mmCIF file of C-alpha atoms in Angstrom:
data_model
loop_
_atom_site.group_PDB
_atom_site.id
_atom_site.type_symbol
_atom_site.label_atom_id
_atom_site.label_comp_id
_atom_site.label_asym_id
_atom_site.label_seq_id
_atom_site.Cartn_x
_atom_site.Cartn_y
_atom_site.Cartn_z
ATOM 1 C CA MET F 1 0.129 -0.084 -0.316
ATOM 2 C CA ALA F 2 1.400 3.204 -0.882
ATOM 3 C CA ASN F 3 2.317 5.714 1.871
ATOM 4 C CA PRO F 4 -0.707 8.124 2.822
ATOM 5 C CA GLY F 5 -0.526 11.201 0.689
ATOM 6 C CA THR F 6 2.095 10.426 -1.608
ATOM 7 C CA ILE F 7 0.305 10.440 -5.153
ATOM 8 C CA SER F 8 2.497 9.401 -8.240
ATOM 9 C CA ALA F 9 2.183 10.192 -11.872
ATOM 10 C CA LEU F 10 3.155 7.362 -14.647
ATOM 11 C CA THR F 11 4.348 7.989 -18.114
ATOM 12 C CA ILE F 12 3.946 5.481 -20.427
ATOM 13 C CA ALA F 13 6.143 6.777 -23.264
ATOM 14 C CA GLY F 14 9.081 6.729 -25.268
ATOM 15 C CA SER F 15 12.892 7.376 -23.836
ATOM 16 C CA ASP F 16 14.912 10.341 -25.451
ATOM 17 C CA SER F 17 18.365 9.599 -24.879
ATOM 18 C CA GLY F 18 19.043 13.609 -25.304
ATOM 19 C CA GLY F 19 16.897 14.343 -22.463
ATOM 20 C CA GLY F 20 14.755 16.680 -24.121
ATOM 21 C CA ALA F 21 11.502 14.767 -24.781
ATOM 22 C CA GLY F 22 9.523 11.693 -23.920
ATOM 23 C CA ILE F 23 10.187 10.196 -20.531
ATOM 24 C CA GLN F 24 13.162 12.377 -19.655
ATOM 25 C CA ALA F 25 10.603 15.392 -20.048
ATOM 26 C CA ASP F 26 7.979 13.729 -18.261
ATOM 27 C CA LEU F 27 9.444 12.960 -15.204
ATOM 28 C CA LYS F 28 11.441 16.580 -15.081
ATOM 29 C CA THR F 29 7.880 17.833 -15.448
ATOM 30 C CA PHE F 30 6.450 15.864 -12.415
ATOM 31 C CA ALA F 31 9.525 16.535 -10.403
ATOM 32 C CA ALA F 32 8.723 20.531 -10.918
ATOM 33 C CA HIS F 33 5.343 19.773 -9.849
ATOM 34 C CA GLY F 34 6.562 17.923 -6.580
ATOM 35 C CA VAL F 35 4.651 14.868 -7.751
ATOM 36 C CA HIS F 36 6.507 11.594 -7.706
ATOM 37 C CA GLY F 37 7.024 10.376 -11.252
ATOM 38 C CA LEU F 38 6.944 6.582 -12.411
ATOM 39 C CA SER F 39 7.754 5.311 -16.061
ATOM 40 C CA ALA F 40 7.042 2.749 -18.334
ATOM 41 C CA ILE F 41 9.086 2.687 -21.389
ATOM 42 C CA THR F 42 7.315 1.893 -24.940
ATOM 43 C CA ALA F 43 10.219 2.799 -26.923
ATOM 44 C CA LEU F 44 13.996 3.219 -26.708
ATOM 45 C CA THR F 45 15.330 5.929 -28.956
ATOM 46 C CA ALA F 46 18.939 7.070 -30.257
ATOM 47 C CA GLN F 47 18.456 10.675 -30.552
ATOM 48 C CA HIS F 48 19.842 14.168 -30.012
ATOM 49 C CA THR F 49 18.940 17.786 -30.679
ATOM 50 C CA ARG F 50 19.850 17.289 -34.331
ATOM 51 C CA GLY F 51 17.398 14.272 -34.704
ATOM 52 C CA VAL F 52 16.618 10.407 -34.004
ATOM 53 C CA THR F 53 19.363 8.068 -35.165
ATOM 54 C CA ALA F 54 17.547 4.630 -34.262
ATOM 55 C CA VAL F 55 14.845 3.131 -32.203
ATOM 56 C CA HIS F 56 14.162 0.234 -30.584
ATOM 57 C CA VAL F 57 10.669 -1.156 -29.422
ATOM 58 C CA PRO F 58 11.085 -3.838 -26.337
ATOM 59 C CA PRO F 59 8.534 -6.743 -26.274
ATOM 60 C CA VAL F 60 5.044 -6.015 -25.428
ATOM 61 C CA GLY F 61 5.333 -8.300 -22.433
ATOM 62 C CA PHE F 62 7.839 -6.457 -20.726
ATOM 63 C CA LEU F 63 6.122 -3.256 -21.668
ATOM 64 C CA ARG F 64 3.156 -4.572 -19.695
ATOM 65 C CA ALA F 65 5.336 -5.753 -16.805
ATOM 66 C CA GLN F 66 6.426 -2.050 -16.215
ATOM 67 C CA ILE F 67 2.672 -1.104 -16.089
ATOM 68 C CA ASP F 68 1.625 -3.606 -13.667
ATOM 69 C CA ALA F 69 4.865 -3.091 -11.350
ATOM 70 C CA CYS F 70 3.935 0.588 -11.115
ATOM 71 C CA PHE F 71 0.563 -0.074 -10.094
ATOM 72 C CA GLU F 72 1.457 -2.760 -7.834
ATOM 73 C CA ASP F 73 3.227 -0.422 -5.313
ATOM 74 C CA PHE F 74 2.265 3.317 -6.102
ATOM 75 C CA ASP F 75 -0.776 5.384 -5.425
ATOM 76 C CA ILE F 76 -1.099 6.368 -9.123
ATOM 77 C CA GLY F 77 -2.935 9.701 -9.218
ATOM 78 C CA ALA F 78 -2.834 10.215 -13.139
ATOM 79 C CA VAL F 79 -1.213 8.442 -16.422
ATOM 80 C CA LYS F 80 -0.107 10.121 -19.217
ATOM 81 C CA LEU F 81 0.483 8.411 -22.371
ATOM 82 C CA GLY F 82 3.040 9.481 -25.183
ATOM 83 C CA MET F 83 4.866 7.783 -28.072
ATOM 84 C CA LEU F 84 2.852 4.460 -28.662
ATOM 85 C CA ALA F 85 4.342 3.721 -32.360
ATOM 86 C CA SER F 86 2.267 0.376 -33.261
ATOM 87 C CA ALA F 87 -1.114 -1.271 -32.955
ATOM 88 C CA GLU F 88 0.460 -3.909 -30.842
ATOM 89 C CA VAL F 89 1.602 -1.376 -28.284
ATOM 90 C CA ILE F 90 -1.745 0.544 -28.306
ATOM 91 C CA HIS F 91 -3.471 -2.587 -27.653
ATOM 92 C CA ALA F 92 -1.124 -3.728 -25.001
ATOM 93 C CA VAL F 93 -1.370 -0.530 -23.237
ATOM 94 C CA ALA F 94 -5.337 -0.497 -23.563
ATOM 95 C CA ASP F 95 -5.488 -3.674 -21.928
ATOM 96 C CA ALA F 96 -3.305 -2.808 -18.860
ATOM 97 C CA LEU F 97 -5.188 0.189 -18.371
ATOM 98 C CA ALA F 98 -8.610 -1.661 -18.553
ATOM 99 C CA THR F 99 -7.180 -3.911 -15.836
ATOM 100 C CA HIS F 100 -5.728 -0.900 -13.615
ATOM 101 C CA ARG F 101 -8.481 1.768 -14.369
ATOM 102 C CA PRO F 102 -6.259 4.865 -13.351
ATOM 103 C CA SER F 103 -8.502 7.839 -12.099
ATOM 104 C CA GLN F 104 -7.306 10.150 -14.573
ATOM 105 C CA LEU F 105 -5.777 9.476 -18.262
ATOM 106 C CA VAL F 106 -3.830 12.148 -20.138
ATOM 107 C CA VAL F 107 -3.495 11.111 -23.835
ATOM 108 C CA ASP F 108 -0.913 12.929 -25.864
ATOM 109 C CA PRO F 109 -1.561 11.271 -29.165
ATOM 110 C CA VAL F 110 2.122 11.379 -30.630
ATOM 111 C CA MET F 111 1.575 11.106 -34.382
ATOM 112 C CA VAL F 112 3.198 14.118 -35.648
ATOM 113 C CA ALA F 113 6.396 15.851 -34.312
ATOM 114 C CA THR F 114 6.862 19.534 -33.961
ATOM 115 C CA SER F 115 9.339 19.041 -37.206
ATOM 116 C CA GLY F 116 6.375 17.426 -38.952
ATOM 117 C CA ALA F 117 7.732 14.023 -39.051
ATOM 118 C CA ARG F 118 4.826 11.177 -38.983
ATOM 119 C CA LEU F 119 5.828 9.190 -35.868
ATOM 120 C CA LEU F 120 2.720 6.877 -35.542
ATOM 121 C CA GLU F 121 2.416 3.754 -37.712
ATOM 122 C CA GLU F 122 -0.602 3.801 -40.282
ATOM 123 C CA ASP F 123 -2.302 0.716 -38.706
ATOM 124 C CA ALA F 124 -2.070 2.170 -35.082
ATOM 125 C CA LEU F 125 -4.490 5.285 -35.754
ATOM 126 C CA ALA F 126 -7.565 3.006 -35.690
ATOM 127 C CA ALA F 127 -6.231 1.276 -32.742
ATOM 128 C CA LEU F 128 -5.670 4.510 -31.007
ATOM 129 C CA ARG F 129 -9.125 6.236 -31.911
ATOM 130 C CA THR F 130 -10.824 3.156 -30.485
ATOM 131 C CA ARG F 131 -8.931 1.628 -27.507
ATOM 132 C CA LEU F 132 -7.324 4.846 -26.036
ATOM 133 C CA LEU F 133 -9.360 7.833 -26.796
ATOM 134 C CA PRO F 134 -12.957 6.518 -25.548
ATOM 135 C CA GLY F 135 -13.304 7.221 -21.525
ATOM 136 C CA SER F 136 -9.859 9.038 -21.449
ATOM 137 C CA GLY F 137 -9.559 12.234 -19.200
ATOM 138 C CA ILE F 138 -8.271 14.282 -21.899
ATOM 139 C CA VAL F 139 -6.640 14.311 -25.347
ATOM 140 C CA THR F 140 -4.011 16.852 -26.356
ATOM 141 C CA PRO F 141 -3.308 16.779 -30.027
ATOM 142 C CA ASN F 142 -1.590 19.456 -32.004
ATOM 143 C CA ILE F 143 -3.088 20.718 -35.236
ATOM 144 C CA PRO F 144 -1.403 17.934 -37.542
ATOM 145 C CA GLU F 145 -2.639 15.337 -35.240
ATOM 146 C CA ALA F 146 -6.020 16.585 -34.983
ATOM 147 C CA GLU F 147 -6.240 16.551 -38.919
ATOM 148 C CA LEU F 148 -5.085 13.060 -38.766
ATOM 149 C CA LEU F 149 -7.690 12.017 -35.976
ATOM 150 C CA LEU F 150 -10.326 13.817 -37.906
ATOM 151 C CA GLY F 151 -9.557 12.874 -41.506
ATOM 152 C CA ARG F 152 -9.924 16.615 -42.536
ATOM 153 C CA SER F 153 -7.762 19.945 -42.752
ATOM 154 C CA ILE F 154 -7.535 22.541 -39.916
ATOM 155 C CA VAL F 155 -6.704 25.602 -41.611
ATOM 156 C CA ASP F 156 -8.294 28.356 -39.231
ATOM 157 C CA ALA F 157 -10.176 29.431 -36.396
ATOM 158 C CA ALA F 158 -13.374 28.239 -37.425
ATOM 159 C CA ASP F 159 -11.958 24.852 -38.411
ATOM 160 C CA ALA F 160 -10.122 24.597 -34.960
ATOM 161 C CA GLU F 161 -13.377 25.659 -32.783
ATOM 162 C CA ALA F 162 -15.419 22.858 -35.108
ATOM 163 C CA ALA F 163 -12.737 20.162 -34.205
ATOM 164 C CA LEU F 164 -13.191 20.553 -30.693
ATOM 165 C CA ASP F 165 -16.657 18.877 -31.051
ATOM 166 C CA ALA F 166 -15.511 16.159 -33.527
ATOM 167 C CA LEU F 167 -12.723 15.335 -31.039
ATOM 168 C CA LEU F 168 -15.058 15.061 -28.267
ATOM 169 C CA ALA F 169 -17.258 12.810 -30.265
ATOM 170 C CA LEU F 170 -14.348 10.554 -30.428
ATOM 171 C CA GLY F 171 -14.901 9.632 -26.441
ATOM 172 C CA ALA F 172 -12.426 11.608 -24.637
ATOM 173 C CA ARG F 173 -14.087 13.787 -21.705
ATOM 174 C CA ALA F 174 -12.039 16.825 -22.679
ATOM 175 C CA VAL F 175 -9.890 18.029 -25.473
ATOM 176 C CA LEU F 176 -6.903 20.981 -25.535
ATOM 177 C CA LEU F 177 -6.198 21.335 -29.050
ATOM 178 C CA LYS F 178 -2.706 22.694 -29.158
ATOM 179 C CA GLY F 179 -2.402 26.077 -31.425
ATOM 180 C CA GLY F 180 1.183 26.267 -32.319
ATOM 181 C CA HIS F 181 0.675 24.973 -35.913
ATOM 182 C CA LEU F 182 -1.954 27.326 -36.706
ATOM 183 C CA ASP F 183 -1.034 30.714 -38.003
ATOM 184 C CA GLU F 184 -3.070 33.212 -36.100
ATOM 185 C CA GLY F 185 -0.609 36.027 -36.181
ATOM 186 C CA ASP F 186 1.695 36.907 -33.286
ATOM 187 C CA THR F 187 -0.703 34.839 -30.801
ATOM 188 C CA VAL F 188 -0.562 31.184 -30.072
ATOM 189 C CA ILE F 189 -4.315 29.837 -28.913
ATOM 190 C CA ASP F 190 -4.536 26.668 -27.052
ATOM 191 C CA ARG F 191 -8.206 25.637 -27.249
ATOM 192 C CA TYR F 192 -9.822 23.586 -24.314
ATOM 193 C CA ALA F 193 -13.374 21.908 -24.266
ATOM 194 C CA ASP F 194 -15.329 19.404 -22.163
ATOM 195 C CA ALA F 195 -19.024 18.895 -21.858
ATOM 196 C CA THR F 196 -19.850 22.164 -20.419
ATOM 197 C CA THR F 197 -17.071 24.580 -20.834
ATOM 198 C CA ARG F 198 -14.728 26.145 -23.715
ATOM 199 C CA ARG F 199 -11.865 27.997 -22.717
ATOM 200 C CA ALA F 200 -8.966 29.545 -24.974
ATOM 201 C CA PHE F 201 -5.502 30.081 -23.503
ATOM 202 C CA ARG F 202 -3.712 32.966 -25.335
ATOM 203 C CA GLY F 203 0.116 33.786 -25.283
ATOM 204 C CA PRO F 204 2.546 35.353 -27.587
ATOM 205 C CA ARG F 205 4.371 33.440 -30.254
ATOM 206 C CA LEU F 206 7.840 32.718 -29.204
ATOM 207 C CA GLN F 207 10.544 32.392 -31.988
ATOM 208 C CA VAL F 208 12.361 29.430 -30.538
ATOM 209 C CA ASP F 209 12.405 25.959 -31.841
ATOM 210 C CA GLY F 210 11.511 23.974 -28.684
ATOM 211 C CA HIS F 211 11.919 20.146 -27.946
ATOM 212 C CA GLY F 212 9.716 18.173 -26.011
ATOM 213 C CA THR F 213 6.736 20.698 -25.692
ATOM 214 C CA GLY F 214 4.142 18.501 -26.328
ATOM 215 C CA CYS F 215 5.484 15.888 -23.618
ATOM 216 C CA THR F 216 5.945 18.416 -20.932
ATOM 217 C CA LEU F 217 2.360 20.185 -21.628
ATOM 218 C CA ALA F 218 0.657 16.588 -21.446
ATOM 219 C CA SER F 219 2.655 15.840 -18.251
ATOM 220 C CA ALA F 220 2.383 19.251 -16.619
ATOM 221 C CA ILE F 221 -1.553 18.501 -16.924
ATOM 222 C CA ALA F 222 -1.074 14.995 -15.224
ATOM 223 C CA ALA F 223 0.666 16.490 -12.363
ATOM 224 C CA ASN F 224 -1.794 19.277 -11.884
ATOM 225 C CA LEU F 225 -4.707 16.566 -11.839
ATOM 226 C CA CYS F 226 -2.390 14.603 -9.083
ATOM 227 C CA LEU F 227 -2.679 17.719 -7.196
ATOM 228 C CA GLY F 228 -6.255 17.908 -7.143
ATOM 229 C CA LEU F 229 -6.974 20.619 -9.726
ATOM 230 C CA GLY F 230 -9.971 20.230 -12.065
ATOM 231 C CA MET F 231 -9.411 19.460 -15.763
ATOM 232 C CA ALA F 232 -9.770 22.943 -17.026
ATOM 233 C CA GLU F 233 -7.503 24.476 -14.127
ATOM 234 C CA ALA F 234 -4.939 21.644 -14.708
ATOM 235 C CA CYS F 235 -4.576 23.056 -18.525
ATOM 236 C CA ALA F 236 -4.576 26.329 -17.832
ATOM 237 C CA ARG F 237 -1.839 25.542 -15.131
ATOM 238 C CA GLY F 238 -0.036 23.246 -17.856
ATOM 239 C CA VAL F 239 -0.222 26.021 -20.579
ATOM 240 C CA ASP F 240 1.557 28.562 -18.191
ATOM 241 C CA TYR F 241 4.286 25.987 -17.073
ATOM 242 C CA ILE F 242 5.222 25.444 -20.915
ATOM 243 C CA ARG F 243 5.458 29.051 -21.780
ATOM 244 C CA SER F 244 7.355 29.638 -18.636
ATOM 245 C CA ALA F 245 9.723 26.404 -19.882
ATOM 246 C CA LEU F 246 10.306 27.719 -22.951
ATOM 247 C CA SER F 247 11.276 31.136 -21.887
ATOM 248 C CA ALA F 248 13.838 29.282 -19.388
ATOM 249 C CA GLY F 249 15.148 26.949 -22.238
ATOM 250 C CA VAL F 250 18.741 26.194 -22.963
ATOM 251 C CA ARG F 251 20.773 24.783 -26.129
ATOM 252 C CA PRO F 252 22.810 22.065 -24.362
ATOM 253 C CA GLY F 253 23.243 20.416 -27.693
ATOM 254 C CA ARG F 254 25.167 21.537 -31.258
ATOM 255 C CA SER F 255 22.110 22.810 -32.838
ATOM 256 C CA GLU F 256 19.515 25.443 -32.250
ATOM 257 C CA VAL F 257 17.036 23.285 -30.567
ATOM 258 C CA LEU F 258 15.932 24.602 -27.262
ATOM 259 C CA VAL F 259 15.321 21.961 -24.315
ATOM 260 C CA LEU F 260 13.148 23.357 -21.479
ATOM 261 C CA GLY F 261 14.044 24.959 -18.725
ATOM 262 C CA HIS F 262 11.788 22.577 -16.310
ATOM 263 C CA PHE F 263 12.987 23.788 -12.843
ATOM 264 C CA ALA F 264 13.239 27.409 -13.618
ATOM 265 C CA ALA F 265 9.664 27.080 -14.694
ATOM 266 C CA ARG F 266 8.534 25.276 -11.578
ATOM 267 C CA PRO F 267 5.073 26.606 -9.835
ATOM 268 C CA ASP F 268 6.904 27.551 -6.747
ATOM 269 C CA ALA F 269 9.813 29.359 -8.530
#
């Protein structure tokens, strides 16, 4: 039995050897929020700030063992899903979640990287729609990912507003549609919707090339849910966190890609 008052967040995602995205970003985000972080690794990547050089996907039986081990020993307040590259992996994760029934599930549908590269195998898209979105707490797509989920283009604000309803119809209880890929001038608008609420989180467009922003935002939402916030407020705090982390970012590699400044952006900093 977990120690009273100790709440953990579990990330089920890929590992980034360069430390900027994936479970490394997730665990830094959890720690910055004062939440104990757990991880189940879906894929190992050899990567740095200039790109990915190799990917290894462990057997799904081992992935299931990682998830089961976390649920057997920790009080898990939220689960965040990241890179799930194949239908086999998605089905394994969905089966595990059906067994353990976490109270909060944040689905970051990692299908398209910030660079535009497609990360999800074609046969996995249907599995994502049918096995993970129905009943999830929130799904957090960027614009290209929302286009893939819905099978239609999103080119302006009206399309984005309509996409919120269409994404909710896929079964998630809430949606945060990230606006970084949508040209709305000097402002980035992240749009939130659930059954009763709509909110728009506006901020200035930062002229930086950030790495791991989607992972970090979804993890910040999960951490805030662990801290007892409602979904809309968890998203608001998550958006604030990612903007602060971008502003405090550093360039540890030999490229212009920014790695987020997680601890400078922590809520009590």
